Amino acid sequence: MNSARRAFAKALADIDVVIEVTDARLPGASSNPMIEELRRFRNRPCLKLLNKADLADPPVTREWIAHYSAQPGVRAVAISAKHPADVGRIPALAQQLAPHRSGAEKPLRMILAGIPNTGKSTLMNALIKRRVAKVGDEPAVTKSQQTLDLGPGMTLTDTPGLMWPKIEHDADGFMLAASHAIGRNAVIDEEVAAHLGAILLARYPALIEARYRIDVAGLDGESLLERIAQRRGCMRKGGEIDLEKAANVFLTDYRTGSLGHITLERPGERL
Ligand code: G4P
């Protein structure tokens, strides 16, 4: 954490625009306050990307964009790093934040930062249109710093070191784990799935009913997992309910977008 902080602070000295990648399904929990703190200290503008917008709930994404764009020095946009048209907008948006930097003499120097699994490698690959980084579903595959030419008058540096978020609230930890920003071994799937269940029962009960063809009245996170286990035949030998399997079914459905467009938090709630 400290070495990542030092490396990022050092790199910022020669950077014009910070591009922070967050997960549009949990923009607050997937932001690293350290990035915000250091870029403000250095007075660098930030292009805040709410990535994976294809999985998030569009009206809530718009609330987050308004929320972030009202902050000084921040421009927020929703993208999907998997959609070339979205990625193609990024250089021009970054340029608008540092209009004094352009051309070969004074190239626009950008840095890409964000917590693991928000889609930085995917975005980087799309930006340079060739694979330079391993894209994987286990967090933190990008480990070393590199600066790449993005064409005439633009460079992009990727985040030096790992940028794990400092998790101050348990709720953030569960949202991050559900969205796979925390490695598989770090948390217990059943517990994470039960927390995710509680959030979705409160926010998106109709999506759960439609996916599993169940009535959600009276259910909480744990009993939802039991119902999913029954519906999906998640049983151990001897007929006992396999909650671990049900948790995996549920988490995979959420992570792949099979449940529908979902955002786990709204801006006002973080206050
Ligand atoms: P990182 O460098 O920040 O750690 O993230 P990385 O690019 O490795 O992306 C993590 C996962 O998120 C990958 O999934 C990637 O495909 C997926 N991803 C990145 N951007 C988007 C997006 O805009 N929309 C969606 N739906 N997914 C995105 P993966 O599990 O490895 O699956 P795969 O798609 O590569 O098979």
mmCIF file of C-alpha atoms and ligand atoms in Angstrom:
data_model
loop_
_atom_site.group_PDB
_atom_site.id
_atom_site.type_symbol
_atom_site.label_atom_id
_atom_site.label_comp_id
_atom_site.label_asym_id
_atom_site.label_seq_id
_atom_site.Cartn_x
_atom_site.Cartn_y
_atom_site.Cartn_z
ATOM 1 C CA MET A 1 0.000 0.000 0.000
ATOM 2 C CA ASN A 2 2.740 2.454 1.014
ATOM 3 C CA SER A 3 4.970 1.619 -1.920
ATOM 4 C CA ALA A 4 2.012 2.012 -4.296
ATOM 5 C CA ARG A 5 1.290 5.370 -2.709
ATOM 6 C CA ARG A 6 4.887 6.537 -3.028
ATOM 7 C CA ALA A 7 5.142 5.356 -6.631
ATOM 8 C CA PHE A 8 1.875 7.032 -7.597
ATOM 9 C CA ALA A 9 2.799 10.290 -5.847
ATOM 10 C CA LYS A 10 6.162 10.293 -7.639
ATOM 11 C CA ALA A 11 4.656 9.531 -11.023
ATOM 12 C CA LEU A 12 2.143 12.371 -10.636
ATOM 13 C CA ALA A 13 4.944 14.924 -10.810
ATOM 14 C CA ASP A 14 5.180 14.348 -14.565
ATOM 15 C CA ILE A 15 1.519 13.762 -15.310
ATOM 16 C CA ASP A 16 -1.137 16.152 -16.642
ATOM 17 C CA VAL A 17 -4.326 14.123 -16.233
ATOM 18 C CA VAL A 18 -5.232 11.242 -13.941
ATOM 19 C CA ILE A 19 -7.575 8.699 -15.482
ATOM 20 C CA GLU A 20 -9.196 6.813 -12.649
ATOM 21 C CA VAL A 21 -11.025 3.636 -13.520
ATOM 22 C CA THR A 22 -13.850 2.610 -11.196
ATOM 23 C CA ASP A 23 -16.585 0.004 -11.431
ATOM 24 C CA ALA A 24 -19.900 1.618 -12.399
ATOM 25 C CA ARG A 25 -21.784 -0.939 -10.290
ATOM 26 C CA LEU A 26 -20.136 0.412 -7.121
ATOM 27 C CA PRO A 27 -18.417 3.690 -7.985
ATOM 28 C CA GLY A 28 -17.863 4.813 -4.403
ATOM 29 C CA ALA A 29 -16.576 1.537 -3.014
ATOM 30 C CA SER A 30 -14.341 0.973 -6.059
ATOM 31 C CA SER A 31 -12.744 4.426 -5.873
ATOM 32 C CA ASN A 32 -9.435 4.642 -4.089
ATOM 33 C CA PRO A 33 -9.445 7.732 -1.834
ATOM 34 C CA MET A 34 -5.665 7.776 -2.064
ATOM 35 C CA ILE A 35 -5.860 8.589 -5.781
ATOM 36 C CA GLU A 36 -8.201 11.503 -5.085
ATOM 37 C CA GLU A 37 -6.078 12.768 -2.205
ATOM 38 C CA LEU A 38 -2.818 12.712 -4.143
ATOM 39 C CA ARG A 39 -4.172 14.161 -7.357
ATOM 40 C CA ARG A 40 -5.736 17.025 -5.404
ATOM 41 C CA PHE A 41 -2.471 17.603 -3.566
ATOM 42 C CA ARG A 42 -0.703 17.844 -6.931
ATOM 43 C CA ASN A 43 -3.581 19.808 -8.419
ATOM 44 C CA ARG A 44 -4.081 17.384 -11.291
ATOM 45 C CA PRO A 45 -7.464 17.051 -13.011
ATOM 46 C CA CYS A 46 -9.163 13.678 -13.081
ATOM 47 C CA LEU A 47 -11.098 11.892 -15.752
ATOM 48 C CA LYS A 48 -13.175 9.512 -13.702
ATOM 49 C CA LEU A 49 -14.287 6.495 -15.698
ATOM 50 C CA LEU A 50 -17.279 4.516 -14.508
ATOM 51 C CA ASN A 51 -16.333 1.369 -16.351
ATOM 52 C CA LYS A 52 -18.469 -1.739 -16.881
ATOM 53 C CA ALA A 53 -21.409 0.587 -17.431
ATOM 54 C CA ASP A 54 -22.870 -2.188 -19.583
ATOM 55 C CA LEU A 55 -23.540 -4.073 -16.324
ATOM 56 C CA ALA A 56 -24.766 -1.112 -14.241
ATOM 57 C CA ASP A 57 -28.201 0.484 -13.828
ATOM 58 C CA PRO A 58 -28.261 3.475 -16.260
ATOM 59 C CA PRO A 59 -30.317 5.974 -14.177
ATOM 60 C CA VAL A 60 -28.087 5.362 -11.142
ATOM 61 C CA THR A 61 -24.996 5.710 -13.315
ATOM 62 C CA ARG A 62 -26.290 9.134 -14.355
ATOM 63 C CA GLU A 63 -26.637 10.094 -10.679
ATOM 64 C CA TRP A 64 -23.013 9.124 -10.070
ATOM 65 C CA ILE A 65 -21.805 11.065 -13.092
ATOM 66 C CA ALA A 66 -23.598 14.198 -11.896
ATOM 67 C CA HIS A 67 -22.189 13.628 -8.405
ATOM 68 C CA TYR A 68 -18.565 13.324 -9.538
ATOM 69 C CA SER A 69 -18.723 15.940 -12.250
ATOM 70 C CA ALA A 70 -19.778 18.500 -9.619
ATOM 71 C CA GLN A 71 -16.425 17.987 -7.863
ATOM 72 C CA PRO A 72 -13.593 20.392 -8.646
ATOM 73 C CA GLY A 73 -11.221 19.205 -11.359
ATOM 74 C CA VAL A 74 -13.283 16.091 -12.127
ATOM 75 C CA ARG A 75 -15.011 15.000 -15.294
ATOM 76 C CA ALA A 76 -16.888 11.731 -15.007
ATOM 77 C CA VAL A 77 -18.077 9.507 -17.833
ATOM 78 C CA ALA A 78 -19.618 6.070 -18.063
ATOM 79 C CA ILE A 79 -17.919 3.637 -20.400
ATOM 80 C CA SER A 80 -17.506 0.030 -21.234
ATOM 81 C CA ALA A 81 -13.876 -0.769 -21.917
ATOM 82 C CA LYS A 82 -15.191 -3.533 -24.151
ATOM 83 C CA HIS A 83 -16.896 -1.037 -26.473
ATOM 84 C CA PRO A 84 -14.372 0.531 -28.866
ATOM 85 C CA ALA A 85 -16.543 3.628 -29.400
ATOM 86 C CA ASP A 86 -16.500 4.406 -25.661
ATOM 87 C CA VAL A 87 -12.759 3.905 -25.453
ATOM 88 C CA GLY A 88 -12.227 6.113 -28.497
ATOM 89 C CA ARG A 89 -13.704 9.115 -26.633
ATOM 90 C CA ILE A 90 -11.189 8.984 -23.798
ATOM 91 C CA PRO A 91 -8.152 10.764 -25.316
ATOM 92 C CA ALA A 92 -10.254 13.774 -26.353
ATOM 93 C CA LEU A 93 -11.941 13.952 -22.927
ATOM 94 C CA ALA A 94 -8.551 13.874 -21.208
ATOM 95 C CA GLN A 95 -7.266 16.528 -23.573
ATOM 96 C CA GLN A 96 -10.118 18.855 -22.566
ATOM 97 C CA LEU A 97 -8.909 18.646 -18.968
ATOM 98 C CA ALA A 98 -5.416 19.838 -19.895
ATOM 99 C CA PRO A 99 -5.835 22.017 -22.995
ATOM 100 C CA HIS A 100 -2.375 23.543 -22.510
ATOM 101 C CA ARG A 101 -0.766 20.175 -23.247
ATOM 102 C CA SER A 102 -0.748 18.954 -26.834
ATOM 103 C CA GLY A 103 1.624 18.112 -29.639
ATOM 104 C CA ALA A 104 5.047 16.495 -29.719
ATOM 105 C CA GLU A 105 6.730 19.321 -27.755
ATOM 106 C CA LYS A 106 4.315 19.180 -24.840
ATOM 107 C CA PRO A 107 2.592 15.823 -25.022
ATOM 108 C CA LEU A 108 -0.484 15.184 -22.924
ATOM 109 C CA ARG A 109 0.759 12.839 -20.207
ATOM 110 C CA MET A 110 -1.925 10.653 -18.670
ATOM 111 C CA ILE A 111 -1.789 8.066 -15.921
ATOM 112 C CA LEU A 112 -4.222 5.205 -15.574
ATOM 113 C CA ALA A 113 -5.088 4.291 -12.008
ATOM 114 C CA GLY A 114 -7.682 2.314 -10.131
ATOM 115 C CA ILE A 115 -8.160 -0.597 -7.817
ATOM 116 C CA PRO A 116 -7.714 -4.129 -9.170
ATOM 117 C CA ASN A 117 -10.329 -5.645 -11.484
ATOM 118 C CA THR A 118 -11.970 -2.371 -12.517
ATOM 119 C CA GLY A 119 -10.847 -2.990 -16.099
ATOM 120 C CA LYS A 120 -7.568 -1.090 -16.465
ATOM 121 C CA SER A 121 -5.832 -3.749 -18.548
ATOM 122 C CA THR A 122 -8.862 -4.123 -20.786
ATOM 123 C CA LEU A 123 -8.949 -0.378 -21.261
ATOM 124 C CA MET A 124 -5.217 -0.094 -21.825
ATOM 125 C CA ASN A 125 -5.358 -2.836 -24.425
ATOM 126 C CA ALA A 126 -8.259 -1.173 -26.162
ATOM 127 C CA LEU A 127 -6.515 2.202 -26.102
ATOM 128 C CA ILE A 128 -3.418 0.936 -27.789
ATOM 129 C CA LYS A 129 -5.344 -1.645 -29.807
ATOM 130 C CA ARG A 130 -3.002 -4.489 -28.995
ATOM 131 C CA ARG A 131 -2.504 -6.691 -26.023
ATOM 132 C CA VAL A 132 0.229 -5.498 -23.689
ATOM 133 C CA ALA A 133 -1.206 -6.683 -20.422
ATOM 134 C CA LYS A 134 -2.688 -9.944 -19.325
ATOM 135 C CA VAL A 135 -6.408 -9.526 -18.801
ATOM 136 C CA GLY A 136 -7.740 -11.846 -16.162
ATOM 137 C CA ASP A 137 -10.547 -12.254 -13.716
ATOM 138 C CA GLU A 138 -8.262 -12.615 -10.706
ATOM 139 C CA PRO A 139 -7.505 -9.174 -9.280
ATOM 140 C CA ALA A 140 -4.174 -7.464 -9.699
ATOM 141 C CA VAL A 141 -2.587 -8.906 -12.800
ATOM 142 C CA THR A 142 -1.012 -5.563 -13.775
ATOM 143 C CA LYS A 143 2.073 -5.265 -11.654
ATOM 144 C CA SER A 144 4.680 -3.029 -13.237
ATOM 145 C CA GLN A 145 4.641 0.510 -14.491
ATOM 146 C CA GLN A 146 4.853 1.208 -18.205
ATOM 147 C CA THR A 147 4.462 4.300 -20.336
ATOM 148 C CA LEU A 148 3.057 3.944 -23.812
ATOM 149 C CA ASP A 149 2.719 6.239 -26.756
ATOM 150 C CA LEU A 150 -0.913 6.721 -27.587
ATOM 151 C CA GLY A 151 -0.228 8.386 -30.869
ATOM 152 C CA PRO A 152 0.996 11.892 -31.660
ATOM 153 C CA GLY A 153 1.366 14.038 -28.563
ATOM 154 C CA MET A 154 -0.100 11.650 -25.990
ATOM 155 C CA THR A 155 1.368 9.213 -23.514
ATOM 156 C CA LEU A 156 -0.285 6.874 -21.056
ATOM 157 C CA THR A 157 1.383 5.473 -17.959
ATOM 158 C CA ASP A 158 -0.234 2.644 -16.098
ATOM 159 C CA THR A 159 -0.444 2.538 -12.335
ATOM 160 C CA PRO A 160 2.774 1.757 -10.593
ATOM 161 C CA GLY A 161 2.238 -1.018 -8.094
ATOM 162 C CA LEU A 162 -1.002 -2.336 -6.725
ATOM 163 C CA MET A 163 -3.708 -0.005 -5.567
ATOM 164 C CA TRP A 164 -5.760 -1.936 -3.109
ATOM 165 C CA PRO A 165 -8.457 0.194 -1.538
ATOM 166 C CA LYS A 166 -8.316 0.834 2.171
ATOM 167 C CA ILE A 167 -11.608 -0.699 3.221
ATOM 168 C CA GLU A 168 -13.061 1.395 6.001
ATOM 169 C CA HIS A 169 -16.590 0.018 5.939
ATOM 170 C CA ASP A 170 -17.562 -3.666 5.878
ATOM 171 C CA ALA A 171 -20.296 -2.857 3.367
ATOM 172 C CA ASP A 172 -17.645 -1.688 0.889
ATOM 173 C CA GLY A 173 -15.682 -4.909 1.415
ATOM 174 C CA PHE A 174 -18.717 -7.032 0.648
ATOM 175 C CA MET A 175 -19.606 -5.019 -2.455
ATOM 176 C CA LEU A 176 -16.018 -5.292 -3.695
ATOM 177 C CA ALA A 177 -15.926 -9.016 -3.041
ATOM 178 C CA ALA A 178 -19.276 -9.541 -4.776
ATOM 179 C CA SER A 179 -17.937 -7.627 -7.775
ATOM 180 C CA HIS A 180 -14.734 -9.631 -7.652
ATOM 181 C CA ALA A 181 -12.349 -6.822 -6.819
ATOM 182 C CA ILE A 182 -11.073 -8.839 -3.886
ATOM 183 C CA GLY A 183 -9.455 -12.206 -4.597
ATOM 184 C CA ARG A 184 -11.359 -15.411 -4.184
ATOM 185 C CA ASN A 185 -9.470 -16.600 -1.146
ATOM 186 C CA ALA A 186 -9.860 -13.407 0.797
ATOM 187 C CA VAL A 187 -13.502 -13.824 1.676
ATOM 188 C CA ILE A 188 -16.104 -16.497 2.064
ATOM 189 C CA ASP A 189 -18.450 -16.724 -0.893
ATOM 190 C CA GLU A 190 -21.505 -17.605 1.174
ATOM 191 C CA GLU A 191 -21.185 -14.556 3.360
ATOM 192 C CA VAL A 192 -20.581 -12.306 0.376
ATOM 193 C CA ALA A 193 -23.527 -13.778 -1.509
ATOM 194 C CA ALA A 194 -25.830 -13.282 1.497
ATOM 195 C CA HIS A 195 -24.827 -9.606 1.675
ATOM 196 C CA LEU A 196 -25.312 -9.196 -2.051
ATOM 197 C CA GLY A 197 -28.686 -10.896 -1.678
ATOM 198 C CA ALA A 198 -29.766 -8.428 1.004
ATOM 199 C CA ILE A 199 -28.825 -5.486 -1.224
ATOM 200 C CA LEU A 200 -30.577 -6.880 -4.278
ATOM 201 C CA LEU A 201 -33.710 -7.839 -2.327
ATOM 202 C CA ALA A 202 -33.969 -4.213 -1.243
ATOM 203 C CA ARG A 203 -33.141 -2.676 -4.636
ATOM 204 C CA TYR A 204 -33.954 -5.097 -7.389
ATOM 205 C CA PRO A 205 -36.457 -7.678 -6.063
ATOM 206 C CA ALA A 206 -38.126 -8.008 -9.477
ATOM 207 C CA LEU A 207 -34.831 -9.010 -11.107
ATOM 208 C CA ILE A 208 -34.338 -11.779 -8.561
ATOM 209 C CA GLU A 209 -37.909 -13.004 -8.968
ATOM 210 C CA ALA A 210 -37.536 -13.066 -12.732
ATOM 211 C CA ARG A 211 -34.185 -14.866 -12.716
ATOM 212 C CA TYR A 212 -34.990 -17.611 -10.223
ATOM 213 C CA ARG A 213 -38.770 -17.689 -10.569
ATOM 214 C CA ILE A 214 -39.326 -17.290 -6.849
ATOM 215 C CA ASP A 215 -41.415 -15.075 -4.616
ATOM 216 C CA VAL A 216 -39.011 -12.929 -2.587
ATOM 217 C CA ALA A 217 -41.537 -11.782 0.035
ATOM 218 C CA GLY A 218 -40.131 -12.310 3.527
ATOM 219 C CA LEU A 219 -36.698 -13.438 2.332
ATOM 220 C CA ASP A 220 -33.388 -12.138 3.650
ATOM 221 C CA GLY A 221 -29.920 -12.715 2.203
ATOM 222 C CA GLU A 222 -29.459 -16.167 3.766
ATOM 223 C CA SER A 223 -32.923 -17.496 3.031
ATOM 224 C CA LEU A 224 -32.612 -16.223 -0.540
ATOM 225 C CA LEU A 225 -29.564 -18.461 -0.979
ATOM 226 C CA GLU A 226 -31.571 -21.411 0.330
ATOM 227 C CA ARG A 227 -34.328 -20.702 -2.197
ATOM 228 C CA ILE A 228 -31.791 -20.430 -5.010
ATOM 229 C CA ALA A 229 -30.259 -23.731 -3.889
ATOM 230 C CA GLN A 230 -33.680 -25.397 -4.037
ATOM 231 C CA ARG A 231 -34.561 -23.887 -7.405
ATOM 232 C CA ARG A 232 -31.216 -24.759 -8.960
ATOM 233 C CA GLY A 233 -30.841 -28.182 -7.399
ATOM 234 C CA CYS A 234 -27.764 -27.266 -5.377
ATOM 235 C CA MET A 235 -27.706 -30.315 -3.101
ATOM 236 C CA ARG A 236 -25.007 -32.349 -1.438
ATOM 237 C CA LYS A 237 -25.028 -36.137 -1.326
ATOM 238 C CA GLY A 238 -27.672 -37.090 1.190
ATOM 239 C CA GLY A 239 -30.028 -34.303 0.173
ATOM 240 C CA GLU A 240 -28.516 -31.501 2.251
ATOM 241 C CA ILE A 241 -28.687 -28.001 0.720
ATOM 242 C CA ASP A 242 -25.360 -26.867 -0.782
ATOM 243 C CA LEU A 243 -25.216 -23.177 0.099
ATOM 244 C CA GLU A 244 -21.699 -22.773 -1.258
ATOM 245 C CA LYS A 245 -22.847 -23.901 -4.690
ATOM 246 C CA ALA A 246 -25.913 -21.628 -4.502
ATOM 247 C CA ALA A 247 -23.654 -18.733 -3.538
ATOM 248 C CA ASN A 248 -21.530 -19.405 -6.603
ATOM 249 C CA VAL A 249 -24.565 -19.525 -8.871
ATOM 250 C CA PHE A 250 -25.815 -16.226 -7.463
ATOM 251 C CA LEU A 251 -22.438 -14.441 -7.543
ATOM 252 C CA THR A 252 -21.743 -15.614 -11.078
ATOM 253 C CA ASP A 253 -25.175 -14.418 -12.206
ATOM 254 C CA TYR A 254 -24.469 -11.000 -10.709
ATOM 255 C CA ARG A 255 -20.897 -10.754 -12.026
ATOM 256 C CA THR A 256 -21.807 -11.725 -15.567
ATOM 257 C CA GLY A 257 -24.827 -9.434 -15.715
ATOM 258 C CA SER A 258 -27.271 -12.353 -16.004
ATOM 259 C CA LEU A 259 -29.473 -10.801 -13.309
ATOM 260 C CA GLY A 260 -29.805 -7.570 -15.265
ATOM 261 C CA HIS A 261 -28.446 -4.043 -14.900
ATOM 262 C CA ILE A 262 -27.500 -3.530 -11.280
ATOM 263 C CA THR A 263 -25.801 -0.814 -9.244
ATOM 264 C CA LEU A 264 -25.160 -1.591 -5.592
ATOM 265 C CA GLU A 265 -24.931 1.932 -4.196
ATOM 266 C CA ARG A 266 -26.121 5.472 -4.867
ATOM 267 C CA PRO A 267 -24.108 8.625 -4.262
ATOM 268 C CA GLY A 268 -26.220 10.016 -1.397
ATOM 269 C CA GLU A 269 -25.835 6.832 0.618
ATOM 270 C CA ARG A 270 -22.112 7.238 1.108
ATOM 271 C CA LEU A 271 -22.658 10.337 3.203
HETATM 272 P P1 G4P B 1 -7.675 -4.670 -14.036
HETATM 273 O O1 G4P B 1 -6.593 -4.541 -15.047
HETATM 274 O O2 G4P B 1 -8.175 -3.378 -13.542
HETATM 275 O O3 G4P B 1 -7.337 -5.594 -12.893
HETATM 276 O O4 G4P B 1 -8.947 -5.337 -14.764
HETATM 277 P P2 G4P B 1 -9.029 -6.231 -16.113
HETATM 278 O O5 G4P B 1 -8.828 -5.377 -17.302
HETATM 279 O O6 G4P B 1 -8.178 -7.456 -15.944
HETATM 280 O O7 G4P B 1 -10.576 -6.621 -16.109
HETATM 281 C C1 G4P B 1 -11.142 -7.425 -15.093
HETATM 282 C C2 G4P B 1 -12.368 -8.147 -15.647
HETATM 283 O O8 G4P B 1 -13.350 -7.171 -15.991
HETATM 284 C C3 G4P B 1 -12.108 -8.955 -16.924
HETATM 285 O O9 G4P B 1 -13.042 -10.017 -16.913
HETATM 286 C C4 G4P B 1 -12.545 -7.992 -18.021
HETATM 287 O O10 G4P B 1 -12.904 -8.649 -19.210
HETATM 288 C C5 G4P B 1 -13.746 -7.369 -17.348
HETATM 289 N N1 G4P B 1 -14.093 -6.058 -17.896
HETATM 290 C C6 G4P B 1 -13.284 -4.994 -18.089
HETATM 291 N N2 G4P B 1 -13.955 -3.965 -18.601
HETATM 292 C C7 G4P B 1 -15.239 -4.362 -18.730
HETATM 293 C C8 G4P B 1 -16.439 -3.723 -19.203
HETATM 294 O O11 G4P B 1 -16.469 -2.563 -19.588
HETATM 295 N N3 G4P B 1 -17.578 -4.483 -19.169
HETATM 296 C C9 G4P B 1 -17.597 -5.763 -18.715
HETATM 297 N N4 G4P B 1 -18.761 -6.396 -18.724
HETATM 298 N N5 G4P B 1 -16.485 -6.397 -18.278
HETATM 299 C C10 G4P B 1 -15.330 -5.699 -18.283
HETATM 300 P P3 G4P B 1 -12.716 -11.537 -17.020
HETATM 301 O O12 G4P B 1 -13.496 -12.222 -15.976
HETATM 302 O O13 G4P B 1 -11.283 -11.814 -17.135
HETATM 303 O O14 G4P B 1 -13.495 -11.973 -18.299
HETATM 304 P P4 G4P B 1 -13.215 -11.819 -19.838
HETATM 305 O O15 G4P B 1 -14.277 -10.894 -20.288
HETATM 306 O O16 G4P B 1 -11.818 -11.276 -20.035
HETATM 307 O O17 G4P B 1 -13.387 -13.200 -20.299
#
